[in-house]
Structures are given as structure tokens and as C-alpha cells.
Coordinates of C-alpha atoms and ligand atoms in Angstrom, one line a residue:
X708 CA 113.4 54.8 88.9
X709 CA 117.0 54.8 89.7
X710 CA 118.5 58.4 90.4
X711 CA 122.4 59.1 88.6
X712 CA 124.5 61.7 89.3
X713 CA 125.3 62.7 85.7
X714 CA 124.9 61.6 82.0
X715 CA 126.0 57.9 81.4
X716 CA 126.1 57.5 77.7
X717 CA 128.5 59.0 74.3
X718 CA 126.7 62.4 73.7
X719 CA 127.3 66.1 74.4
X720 CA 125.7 68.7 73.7
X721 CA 128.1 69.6 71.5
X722 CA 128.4 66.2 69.9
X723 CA 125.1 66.3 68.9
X724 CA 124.2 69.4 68.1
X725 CA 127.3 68.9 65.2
X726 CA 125.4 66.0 64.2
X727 CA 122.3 67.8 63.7
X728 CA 124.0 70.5 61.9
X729 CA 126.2 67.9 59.4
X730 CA 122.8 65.7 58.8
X731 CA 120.6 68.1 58.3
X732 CA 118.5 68.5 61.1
X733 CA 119.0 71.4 62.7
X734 CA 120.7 75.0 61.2
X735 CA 121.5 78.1 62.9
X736 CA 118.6 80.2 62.7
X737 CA 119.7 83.5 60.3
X738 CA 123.4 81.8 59.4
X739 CA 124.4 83.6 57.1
X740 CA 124.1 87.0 58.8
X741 CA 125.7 85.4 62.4
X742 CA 122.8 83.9 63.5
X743 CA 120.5 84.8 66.3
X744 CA 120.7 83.8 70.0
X745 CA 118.8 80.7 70.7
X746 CA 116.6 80.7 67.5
X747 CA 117.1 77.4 65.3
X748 CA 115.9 76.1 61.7
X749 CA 115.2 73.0 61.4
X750 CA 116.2 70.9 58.3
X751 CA 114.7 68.0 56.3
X752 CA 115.7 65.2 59.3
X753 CA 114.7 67.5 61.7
X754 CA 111.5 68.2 60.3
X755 CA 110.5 64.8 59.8
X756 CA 111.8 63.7 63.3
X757 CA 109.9 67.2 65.1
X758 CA 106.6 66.0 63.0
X759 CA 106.9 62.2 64.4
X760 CA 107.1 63.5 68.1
X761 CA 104.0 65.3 67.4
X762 CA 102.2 62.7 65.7
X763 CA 103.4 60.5 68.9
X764 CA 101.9 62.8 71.0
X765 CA 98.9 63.1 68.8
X766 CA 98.4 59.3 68.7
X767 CA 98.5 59.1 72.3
X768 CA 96.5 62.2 73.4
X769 CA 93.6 62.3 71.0
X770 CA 93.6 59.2 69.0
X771 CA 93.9 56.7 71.1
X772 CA 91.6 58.2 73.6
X773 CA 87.9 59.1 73.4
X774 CA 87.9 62.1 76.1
X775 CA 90.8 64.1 74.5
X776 CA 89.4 66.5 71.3
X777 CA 92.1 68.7 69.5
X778 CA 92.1 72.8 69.0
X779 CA 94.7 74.9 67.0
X780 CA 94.1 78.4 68.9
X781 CA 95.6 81.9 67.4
X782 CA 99.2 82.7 68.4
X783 CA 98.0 86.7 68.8
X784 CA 94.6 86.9 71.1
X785 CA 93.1 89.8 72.9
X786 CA 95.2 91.1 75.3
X787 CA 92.7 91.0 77.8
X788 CA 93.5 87.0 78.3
X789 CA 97.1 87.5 79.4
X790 CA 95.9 90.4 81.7
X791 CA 93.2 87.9 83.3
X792 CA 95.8 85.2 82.7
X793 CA 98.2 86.9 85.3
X794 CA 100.5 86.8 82.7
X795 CA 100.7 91.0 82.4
X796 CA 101.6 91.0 85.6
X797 CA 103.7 88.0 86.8
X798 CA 104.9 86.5 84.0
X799 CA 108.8 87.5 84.5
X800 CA 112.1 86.4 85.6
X801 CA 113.8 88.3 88.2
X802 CA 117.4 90.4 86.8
X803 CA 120.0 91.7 87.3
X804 CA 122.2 94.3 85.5
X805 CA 125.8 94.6 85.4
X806 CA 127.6 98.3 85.8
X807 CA 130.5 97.5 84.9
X808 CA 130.4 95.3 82.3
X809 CA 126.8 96.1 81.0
X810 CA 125.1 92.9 80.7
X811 CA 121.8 91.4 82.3
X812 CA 121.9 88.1 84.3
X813 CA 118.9 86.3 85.7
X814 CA 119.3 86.8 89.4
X815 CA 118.0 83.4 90.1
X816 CA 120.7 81.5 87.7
X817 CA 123.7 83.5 88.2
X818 CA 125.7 80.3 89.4
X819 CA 124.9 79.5 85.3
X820 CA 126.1 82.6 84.4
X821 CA 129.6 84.0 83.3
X822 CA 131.0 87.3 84.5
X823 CA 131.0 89.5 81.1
X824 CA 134.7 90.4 82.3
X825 CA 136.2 87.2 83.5
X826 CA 133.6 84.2 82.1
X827 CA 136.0 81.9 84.3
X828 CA 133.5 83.4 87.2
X829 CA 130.1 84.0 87.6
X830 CA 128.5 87.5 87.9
X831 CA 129.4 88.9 91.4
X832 CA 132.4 86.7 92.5
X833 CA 135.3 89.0 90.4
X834 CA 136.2 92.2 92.4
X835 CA 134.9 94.9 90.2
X836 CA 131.4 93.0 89.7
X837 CA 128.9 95.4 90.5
X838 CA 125.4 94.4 90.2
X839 CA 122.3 96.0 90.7
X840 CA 118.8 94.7 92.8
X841 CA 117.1 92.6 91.2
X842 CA 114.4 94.2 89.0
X843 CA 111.5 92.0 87.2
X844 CA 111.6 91.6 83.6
X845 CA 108.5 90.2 81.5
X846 CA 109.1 87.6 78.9
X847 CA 106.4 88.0 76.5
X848 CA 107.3 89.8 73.3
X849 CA 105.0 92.3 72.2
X850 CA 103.4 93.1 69.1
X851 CA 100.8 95.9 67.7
X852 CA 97.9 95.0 66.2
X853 CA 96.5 97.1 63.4
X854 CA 98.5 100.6 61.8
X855 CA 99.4 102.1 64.5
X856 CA 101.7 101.4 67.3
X857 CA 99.7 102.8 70.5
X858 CA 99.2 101.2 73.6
X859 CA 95.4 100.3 73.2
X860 CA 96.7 98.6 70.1
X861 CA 99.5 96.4 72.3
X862 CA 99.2 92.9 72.1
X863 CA 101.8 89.9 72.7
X864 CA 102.7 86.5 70.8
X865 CA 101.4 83.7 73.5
X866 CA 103.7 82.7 75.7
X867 CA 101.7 79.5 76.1
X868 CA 99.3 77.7 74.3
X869 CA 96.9 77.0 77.3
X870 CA 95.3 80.5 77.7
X871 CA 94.0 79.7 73.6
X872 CA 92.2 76.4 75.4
X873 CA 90.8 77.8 78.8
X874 CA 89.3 80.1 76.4
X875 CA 87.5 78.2 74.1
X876 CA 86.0 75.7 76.9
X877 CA 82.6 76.7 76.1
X878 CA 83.1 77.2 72.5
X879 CA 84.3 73.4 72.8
X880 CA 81.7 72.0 75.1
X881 CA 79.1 73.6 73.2
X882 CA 79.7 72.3 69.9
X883 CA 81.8 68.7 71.0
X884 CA 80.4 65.7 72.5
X885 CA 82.7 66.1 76.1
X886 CA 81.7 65.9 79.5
X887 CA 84.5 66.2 82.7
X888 CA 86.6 64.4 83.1
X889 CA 88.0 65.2 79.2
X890 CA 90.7 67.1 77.8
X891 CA 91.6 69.6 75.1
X892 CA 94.4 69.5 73.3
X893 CA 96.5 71.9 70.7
X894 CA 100.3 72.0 69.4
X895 CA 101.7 75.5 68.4
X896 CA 104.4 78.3 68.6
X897 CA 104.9 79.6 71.7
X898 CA 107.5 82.9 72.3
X899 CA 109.4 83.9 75.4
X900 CA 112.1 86.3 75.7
X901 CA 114.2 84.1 77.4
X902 CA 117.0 85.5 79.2
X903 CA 119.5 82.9 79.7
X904 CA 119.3 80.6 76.5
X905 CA 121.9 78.3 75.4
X906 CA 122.6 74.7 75.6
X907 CA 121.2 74.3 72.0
X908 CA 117.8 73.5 71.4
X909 CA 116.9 73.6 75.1
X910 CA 115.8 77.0 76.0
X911 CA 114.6 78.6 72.7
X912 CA 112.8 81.8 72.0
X913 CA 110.1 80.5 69.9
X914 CA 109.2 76.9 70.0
X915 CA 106.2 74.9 69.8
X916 CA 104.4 73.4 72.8
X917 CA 102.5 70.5 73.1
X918 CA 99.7 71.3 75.4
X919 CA 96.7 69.7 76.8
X920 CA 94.4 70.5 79.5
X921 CA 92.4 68.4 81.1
X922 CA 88.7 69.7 82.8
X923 CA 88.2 67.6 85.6
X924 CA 85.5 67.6 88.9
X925 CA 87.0 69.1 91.9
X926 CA 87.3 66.1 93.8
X927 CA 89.4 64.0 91.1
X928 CA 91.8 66.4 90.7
X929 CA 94.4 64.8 92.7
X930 CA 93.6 61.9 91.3
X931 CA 94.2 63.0 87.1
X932 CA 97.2 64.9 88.4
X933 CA 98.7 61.3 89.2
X934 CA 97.4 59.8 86.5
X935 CA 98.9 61.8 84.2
X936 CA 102.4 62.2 85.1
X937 CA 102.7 58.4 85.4
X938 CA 100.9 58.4 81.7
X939 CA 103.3 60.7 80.2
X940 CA 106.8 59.3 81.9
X941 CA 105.3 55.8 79.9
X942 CA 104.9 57.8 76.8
X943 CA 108.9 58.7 77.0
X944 CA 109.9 55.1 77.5
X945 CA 107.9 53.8 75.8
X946 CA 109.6 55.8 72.9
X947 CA 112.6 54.9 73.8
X948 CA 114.2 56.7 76.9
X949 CA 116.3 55.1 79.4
X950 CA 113.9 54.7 82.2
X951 CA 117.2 55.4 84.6
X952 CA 117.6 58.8 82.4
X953 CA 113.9 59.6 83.3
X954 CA 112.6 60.9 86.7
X955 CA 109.4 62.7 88.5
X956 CA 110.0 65.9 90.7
X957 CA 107.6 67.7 92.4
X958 CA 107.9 71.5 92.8
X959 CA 108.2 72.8 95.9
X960 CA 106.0 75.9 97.7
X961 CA 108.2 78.0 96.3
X962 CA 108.7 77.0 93.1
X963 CA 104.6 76.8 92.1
X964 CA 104.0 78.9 89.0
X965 CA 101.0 82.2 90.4
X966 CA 98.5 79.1 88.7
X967 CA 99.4 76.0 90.2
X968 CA 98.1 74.0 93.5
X969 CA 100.9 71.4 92.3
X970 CA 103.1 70.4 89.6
X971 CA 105.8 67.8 88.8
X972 CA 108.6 68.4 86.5
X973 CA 109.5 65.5 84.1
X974 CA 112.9 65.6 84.3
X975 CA 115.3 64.2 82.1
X976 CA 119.2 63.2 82.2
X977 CA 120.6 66.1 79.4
X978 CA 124.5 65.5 78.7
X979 CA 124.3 69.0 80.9
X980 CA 122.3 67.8 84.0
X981 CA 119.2 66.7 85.2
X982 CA 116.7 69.0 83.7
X983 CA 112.7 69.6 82.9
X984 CA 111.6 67.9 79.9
X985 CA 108.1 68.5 80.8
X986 CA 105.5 69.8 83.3
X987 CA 102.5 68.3 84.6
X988 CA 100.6 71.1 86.8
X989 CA 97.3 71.1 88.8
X990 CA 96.0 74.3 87.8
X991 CA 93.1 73.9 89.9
X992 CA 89.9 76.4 89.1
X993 CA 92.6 79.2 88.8
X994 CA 92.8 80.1 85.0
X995 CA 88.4 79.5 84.2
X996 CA 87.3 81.5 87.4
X997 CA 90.2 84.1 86.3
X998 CA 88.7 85.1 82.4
X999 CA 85.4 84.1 83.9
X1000 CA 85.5 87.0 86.1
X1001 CA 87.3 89.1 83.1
X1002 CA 85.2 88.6 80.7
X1003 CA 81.9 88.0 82.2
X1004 CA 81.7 84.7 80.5
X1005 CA 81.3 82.0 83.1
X1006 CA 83.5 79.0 82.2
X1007 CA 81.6 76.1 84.0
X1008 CA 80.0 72.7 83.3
X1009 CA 76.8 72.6 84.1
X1010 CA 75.4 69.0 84.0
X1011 CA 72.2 67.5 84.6
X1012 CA 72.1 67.3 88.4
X1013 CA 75.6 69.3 89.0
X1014 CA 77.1 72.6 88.3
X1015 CA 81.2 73.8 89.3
X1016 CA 84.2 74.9 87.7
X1017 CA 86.1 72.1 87.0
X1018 CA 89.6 72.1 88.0
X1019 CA 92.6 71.9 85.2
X1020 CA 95.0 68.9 84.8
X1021 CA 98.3 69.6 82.3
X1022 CA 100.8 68.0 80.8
X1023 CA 102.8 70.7 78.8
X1024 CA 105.9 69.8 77.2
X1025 CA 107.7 71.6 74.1
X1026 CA 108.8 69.6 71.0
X1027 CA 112.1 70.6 71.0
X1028 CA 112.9 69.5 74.6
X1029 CA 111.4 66.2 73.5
X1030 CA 113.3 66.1 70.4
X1031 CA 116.7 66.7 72.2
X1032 CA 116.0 64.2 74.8
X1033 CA 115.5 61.5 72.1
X1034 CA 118.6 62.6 70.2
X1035 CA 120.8 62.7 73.4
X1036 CA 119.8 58.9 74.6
X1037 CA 119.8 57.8 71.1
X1038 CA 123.5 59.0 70.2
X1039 CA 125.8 56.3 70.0
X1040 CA 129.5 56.0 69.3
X1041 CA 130.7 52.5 68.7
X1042 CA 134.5 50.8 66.6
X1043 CA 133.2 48.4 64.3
X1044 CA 135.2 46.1 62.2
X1045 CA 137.9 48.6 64.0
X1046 CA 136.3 51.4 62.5
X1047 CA 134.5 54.2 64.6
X1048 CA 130.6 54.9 64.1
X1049 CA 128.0 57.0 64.8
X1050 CA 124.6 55.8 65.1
X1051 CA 121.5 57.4 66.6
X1052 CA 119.4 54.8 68.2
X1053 CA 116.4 56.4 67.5
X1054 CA 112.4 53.8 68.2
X1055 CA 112.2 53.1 65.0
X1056 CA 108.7 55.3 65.1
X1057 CA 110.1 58.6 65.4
X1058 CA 113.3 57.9 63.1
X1059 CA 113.2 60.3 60.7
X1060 CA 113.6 57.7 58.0
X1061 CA 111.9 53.9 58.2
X1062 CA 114.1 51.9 55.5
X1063 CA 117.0 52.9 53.0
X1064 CA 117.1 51.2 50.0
X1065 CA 120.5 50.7 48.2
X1066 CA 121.4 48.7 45.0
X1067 CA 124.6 47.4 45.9
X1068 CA 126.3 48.4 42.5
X1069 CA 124.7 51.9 41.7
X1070 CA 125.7 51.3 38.0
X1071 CA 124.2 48.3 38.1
X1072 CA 121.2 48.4 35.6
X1073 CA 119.2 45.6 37.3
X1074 CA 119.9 46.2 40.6
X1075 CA 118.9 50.3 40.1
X1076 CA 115.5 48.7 38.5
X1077 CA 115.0 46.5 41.2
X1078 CA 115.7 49.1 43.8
X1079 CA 113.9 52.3 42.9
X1080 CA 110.8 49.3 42.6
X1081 CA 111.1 48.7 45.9
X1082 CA 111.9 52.4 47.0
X1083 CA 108.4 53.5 45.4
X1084 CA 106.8 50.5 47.2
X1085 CA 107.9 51.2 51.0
X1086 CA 107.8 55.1 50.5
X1087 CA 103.8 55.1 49.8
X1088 CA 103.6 53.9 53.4
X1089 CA 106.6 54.9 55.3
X1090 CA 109.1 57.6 55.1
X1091 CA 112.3 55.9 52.7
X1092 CA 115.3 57.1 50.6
X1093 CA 117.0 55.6 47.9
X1094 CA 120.8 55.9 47.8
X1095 CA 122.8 54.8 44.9
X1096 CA 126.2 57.0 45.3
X1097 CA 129.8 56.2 47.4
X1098 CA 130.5 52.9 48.7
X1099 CA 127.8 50.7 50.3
X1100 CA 129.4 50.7 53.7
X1101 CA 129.7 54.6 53.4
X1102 CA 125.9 54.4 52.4
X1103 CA 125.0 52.7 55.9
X1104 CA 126.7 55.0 57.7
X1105 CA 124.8 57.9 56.9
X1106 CA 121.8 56.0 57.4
X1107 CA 123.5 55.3 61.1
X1108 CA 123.7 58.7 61.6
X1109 CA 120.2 59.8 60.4
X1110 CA 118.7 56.7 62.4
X1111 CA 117.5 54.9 59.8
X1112 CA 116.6 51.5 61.5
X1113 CA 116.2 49.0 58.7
X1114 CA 118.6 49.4 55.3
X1115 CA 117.7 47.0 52.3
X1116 CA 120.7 45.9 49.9
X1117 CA 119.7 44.6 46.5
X1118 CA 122.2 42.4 45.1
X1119 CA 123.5 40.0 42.7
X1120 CA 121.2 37.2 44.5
X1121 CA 118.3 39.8 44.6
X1122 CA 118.5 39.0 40.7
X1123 CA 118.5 35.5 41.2
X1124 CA 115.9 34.4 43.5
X1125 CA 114.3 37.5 44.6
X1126 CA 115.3 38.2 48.0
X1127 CA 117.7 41.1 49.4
X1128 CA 119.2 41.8 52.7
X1129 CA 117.4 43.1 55.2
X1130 CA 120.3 45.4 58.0
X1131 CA 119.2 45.9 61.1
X1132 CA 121.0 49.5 62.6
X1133 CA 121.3 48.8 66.2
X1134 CA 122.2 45.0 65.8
X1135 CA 123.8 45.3 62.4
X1136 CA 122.4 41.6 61.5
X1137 CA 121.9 40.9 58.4
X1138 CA 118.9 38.9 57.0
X1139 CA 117.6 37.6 53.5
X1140 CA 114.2 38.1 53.0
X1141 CA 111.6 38.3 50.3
X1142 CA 111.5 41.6 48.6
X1143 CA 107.8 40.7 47.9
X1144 CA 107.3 40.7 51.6
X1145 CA 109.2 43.3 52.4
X1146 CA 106.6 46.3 52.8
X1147 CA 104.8 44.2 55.2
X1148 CA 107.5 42.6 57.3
X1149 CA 108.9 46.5 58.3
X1150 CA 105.0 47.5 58.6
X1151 CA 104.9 44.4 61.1
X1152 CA 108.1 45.5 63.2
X1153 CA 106.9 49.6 63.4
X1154 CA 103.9 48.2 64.9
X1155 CA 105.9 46.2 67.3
X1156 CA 106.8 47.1 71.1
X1157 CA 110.2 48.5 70.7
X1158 CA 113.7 47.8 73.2
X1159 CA 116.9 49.0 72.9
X1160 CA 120.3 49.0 74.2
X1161 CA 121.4 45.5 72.4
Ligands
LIG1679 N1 101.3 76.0 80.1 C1 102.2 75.8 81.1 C2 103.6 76.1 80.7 O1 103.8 76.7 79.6 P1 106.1 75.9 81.4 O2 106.7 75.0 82.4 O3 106.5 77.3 81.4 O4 104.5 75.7 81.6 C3 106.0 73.9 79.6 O5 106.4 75.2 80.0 C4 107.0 73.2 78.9 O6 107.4 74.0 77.7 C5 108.3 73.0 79.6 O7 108.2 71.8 80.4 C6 109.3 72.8 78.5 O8 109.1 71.5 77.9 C7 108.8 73.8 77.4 N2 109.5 75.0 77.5 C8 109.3 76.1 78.3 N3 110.1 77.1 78.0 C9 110.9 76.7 76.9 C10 111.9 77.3 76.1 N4 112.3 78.5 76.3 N5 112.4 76.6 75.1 C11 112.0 75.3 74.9 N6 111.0 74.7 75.6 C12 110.4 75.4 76.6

């Protein structure tokens, strides 16, 4: 993989992210009342393209594969986990307060940070900076459970879906089929306090991971741990990525979460850097001996001739990194016919919408029949819209900007013999084919390998 200095491509941040808000993918969270830091709605686009990431990651993870079953863990569990977890204690970026100008830097980003006084510099550098030592801060957000707000009755919202796995393993190979090497996986809201959000949608409060762990003998470990990153840098290609925007780096000594015996950051090329889209961590025996020893429960497999605590393998990626990485590399800014447009270049699997459907004159009697025929056709098997209002060139490119691959025109000739046109977004070809076929034929390409970058 080739390594770049910076971002080739059209987008910014803030390109996009005015994309997202005019198309309906993604709101300020609370709007109305000015927002709150770092929390984001998601609209209808946004929620269509968030589910196909998931159901990408699904497809791959469990239903592709015969040694990966699925969980959905609570989002509140005993506190006890997070104390055996090591979470309690450790789980906590170190900061730093301001006296002067009252705010609270992380003392390991303050090169990211601005001075609340003069933003033109960064905590420390302007004279009258004053900062304190660094003091640790815990990021999980706590919560009471039950009437009254006491400490025995303290517990937190997850700061990661894992701890919901590691303890269900024998819940899981009790009642499932499995036997090492396999994997559990589970999608859900995760919640840290984060400290220094920003940039968008890439450090959020609350957001949903996509987690899987994957129980392993001892021995294989290092093994898996290969295995894996290399799987899940295919899955981003593969769905459309610029492999030059994609790269592996492994932490180092220093870096390693309290859990890990190794771990690799995927990193992706943001418009702001080269930055982690996803983690893939050896967790060793670390987390099953931990909340064996807590709880008294001991988390092993025990086979017919062999007995150990298998070691943990995990990929753990959150949808929203994954959704911004595939909005970034898609976003496109071309002139056509000396006019300027935006496309997203989205594989045509996680676009948000599969085929628009116009009748070329939306006043048109015929052509509306016609149309909304077809419309109720694709949409029982894909996700389509139907769009009979503006101008038809207007039509496609709002289609452009949602990333709507494939736009059908019915027309005057529709009415004569049957076929319409068939406009490819990235090429912007045009073809005639059978409306009868035309269900199939975009079934046919979705199923198709997919390459960009015409
Ligand atoms: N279970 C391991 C774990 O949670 P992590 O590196 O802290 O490891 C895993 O998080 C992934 O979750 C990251 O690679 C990133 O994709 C995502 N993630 C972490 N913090 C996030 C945040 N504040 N906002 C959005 N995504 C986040």
C-alpha cells in the first residue's frame, strides 16, 4: 500500500459534512436548542447508508462464515464487569486544566488543541497559559440503576461492546454449536465522554460499534491476529476505498491499550490526516481470566482431550468512522457540460438508494403510469425513489448527491417500444434497455465486483 502525505481527492470535512446536512443524512443532534457537542442525528440517507455498513459487516462476519454467531448484549450490565474489565480503573485520558482561561485539554493532544484565549495557539505556548499536572479523567458516563442515586446503585453505559461478549462466552458455547477457533459478534451503542470531539462524525459521544471477538487456542493467536487485519483492510476496498487511502499500523509498547499483547490500527486518509478507522487487537487471555477470577465463573473451553483459556482476536470498528470514510473517498466534484456537480461515488451496495426512477415529463399521464409501475417493481427488492418534480437534469443531480448509482428515464420511446434509459452515476452513460428486464439487470450489477474511479 502506497503511503501519502495528505488527502488527494475534492472533500473536506466541511464539504461533506454540508452535504450530509443539505441531503439529509446527518442533523445536528438537539438543533433547535444549539445543539450538543459531538452528538449527531442521522436522517433518512443516513440511516439507510449507516444500516448498509452494518449489513456489510454482517454479511461478512456472520453470514458468510460458519465460525462467527451473532449477540446483541445490554448497553447497562453489572458494574462488576467494568471493575474486572479494568475499565474502573484505567479507562481515562490524561488532562489538563487551564487557570486562566478555565477549560480542560487532553494533555496528550494539546498540539490539537486551541488556547481558550488566543485559538491561533495551542494551550501552553501564549504567555499567560497556565496549566495544571496532568490529572486522569474516566470516560465512561455513569448512570443509577433503580430509585435511588447511591453509590451501590452506580452503574455506567458500556463504553464498549466487547465486555457484553467475554461475558456471555459460556452462555454462548453452551447453547451454540462453536468450538475455537470461532467468533462472537454484536453491533450496538457505545458512550464515552470524549474530551476532544470534533471533526464531525469522527469522535462522537455515543456511537455504535461493530464488534467481534474472536476465541482462539493460544498458539494461533498470532496467527488470527494477521489474519484478520488483512480480512478487514479487504472488506474496506472491497467496498470501495482507495487502497492508497488505506493503511495498517501497529501500535507501539506504549501505545497498547491495559488489554492488548498487540494491535494494529486501520488507518484511513480523512480530509484531516491519517487517522484510525478501526482496531484489530490481540487481547490475549486478558479479559476471560480477568471476570473469570471476578466472578468465580471460569471462562474456558474445555474440549475432549484439551482444556485453556483461549486467547481473544478483535476487530472493532465504529459505524460512524466507517460511514465517514466512505463518504470522504466517495465525494466528487466534477464541470459537466460546463456545469459543476456533486456526486458521491458511493459501491453501489452501501448507496443509500439503488435506482431512481423518473418520468421524463412528470405531467405526463403515461409516462407517470409507466414509472410508478416500475418504481413498485425495483423497490420490493432494492431501496428506490420515484421523482416526478423540477427539471430532469435537476432530478439527477440530487440523485448524484445522494449516490444513487443507476437512474431510469421513462420517455416518449418508453411508450413506444418498451424500453427506458438506463444512467449510470459515475460514467454518466446512457443505455436503452428493457423495462421488463430491468429488476434483474440492476440485481445482476449489485451482485457484481465493484471498481471505481472511471
Ligand atoms: N473493544 C475495543 C475498543 O473499543 P477502541 O480502539 O477504543 O477499542 C474501537 O475503539 C473502534 O471504535 C475505533 O477503531 C473506532 O472505529 C471506534 N471509536 C472509538 N471511539 C470512538 C468515538 N469517540 N467516536 C466514534 N468512533 C469511535
Amino acid at each position: 500500500m502506497a503511503d501519502l502525505d495528505q488527502y488527494q481527492g475534492p472533500a473536506t470535512i466541511e464539504k461533506v459534512a454540508a452535504l450530509c446536512r443539505r441531503r439529509a443524512f446527518v442533523f445536528p443532534s438537539s438543533d433547535i436548542y444549539g445543539g450538543l457537542g459531538s452528538s449527531f442525528d442521522f436522517g433518512h440517507y443516513g440511516v439507510l447508508l449507516n444500516d448498509n455498513v452494518k449489513a456489510e459487516w454482517q454479511r461478512a462476519l456472520i453470514q458468510e462464515r460458519e465460525d462467527v454467531v451473532a449477540l446483541d448484549s445490554a448497553i447497562i450490565l453489572n458494574p462488576k464487569v467494568w471493575e474486572a474489565s479494568g475499565h474502573v480503573a484505567g479507562f481515562s485520558d490524561p488532562l489538563v486544566d487551564c487557570r486562566t482561561c478555565k477549560l480542560r485539554f487532553r494533555a496528550d493532544a494539546l498540539d490539537q488543541s486551541a488556547c481558550g484565549r488566543k485559538p491561533s495557539k495551542h494551550p501552553g505556548e501564549f504567555s499567560e497559559c497556565d496549566l495544571t499536572e496532568p490529572r486522569a479523567f474516566n470516560l465512561m458516563f455513569e448512570t443509577y440503576v433503580g430509585p435511588v442515586r447511591e453509590d451501590a446503585s452506580r452503574a455506567y453505559l458500556r463504553p464498549e461492546t466487547a465486555q457484553g461478549i467475554f461475558v456471555n462466552l459460556k452462555n454462548v458455547t453452551s447453547s451454540m454449536r462453536v468450538k475455537p477457533p470461532f467468533g462472537i459478534a454484536q453491533i450496538g451503542k457505545s458512550f464515552r465522554n470524549e474530551i476532544t470531539p470534533g471533526n464531525f462524525l469522527f469522535r462522537m459521544r455515543e456511537f455504535e460499534q461493530m464488534e467481534m471477538e474472536f476465541f482462539v487456542p493460544p498458539a494461533d493467536a498470532e496467527e488470527w491476529h494477521a489474519y484478520w487485519i488483512d480480512a478487514r483492510v479487504r472488506w474496506h476496498v472491497d467496498l470501495g476505498l482507495r487502497p492508497s487511502h488505506v493503511r495498517v499500523r501497529p501500535h507501539t509498547e506504549e501505545e497498547l491499550s491495559h488489554y492488548s499483547r498487540a494491535t494494529s490500527d486501520i488507518e484511513y486518509l480523512y480530509p484531516i490526516g491519517w487517522l484510525e478507522l478501526e482496531g484489530v487487537a490481540n487481547r490475549g487471555d486478558y479479559d476471560l481470566r480477568q471476570h473469570s477470577e471476578a466472578s468465580g465463573t471460569t471462562l474456558e473451553w474445555i474440549g475432549h482431550e484439551e482444556r485453556y483459556v483461549p486467547y481473544v482476536i478483535e476487530p472493532a470498528i465504529s459505524v460512524v468512522r466507517a460511514t465517514l470514510a466512505f463518504l470522504c473517498d466517495a465525494y466528487d466534484e466534477e464541470v459537466v457540460a460546463d456545469r459543476p456537480r456533486t456526486v458521491l461515488r458511493l459501491h453501489p451496495r452501501i448507496a443509500p438508494v439503488k435506482a431512481a426512477v423518473l418520468p421524463l415529463i412528470g405531467k405526463n399521464s403515461a409516462m407517470v403510469e409507466q414509472a410508478r409501475g416500475l418504481y413498485q417493481d425495483l423497490r420490493r427488492v432494492m431501496s428506490a425513489e420515484y421523482d416526478d418534480s423540477g427539471a430532469i437534469g435537476k432530478r439527477y443531480r440530487r440523485q448524484d448527491e445522494i449516490g444513487t448509482p443507476w437512474a431510469l428515464t421513462i420517455d416518449e420511446q418508453t411508450l413506444a417500444d418498451g424500453t427506458v434509459t438506463l444512467r449510470d452515476r459515475d460514467t454518466l452513460a446512457q443505455e436503452r434497455i428493457p423495462l421488463a428486464g430491468a429488476r434483474q439487470l440492476l440485481l445482476d450489477r449489485l451482485d457484481q465486483p465493484w471498481t471505481l474511479r472511471p
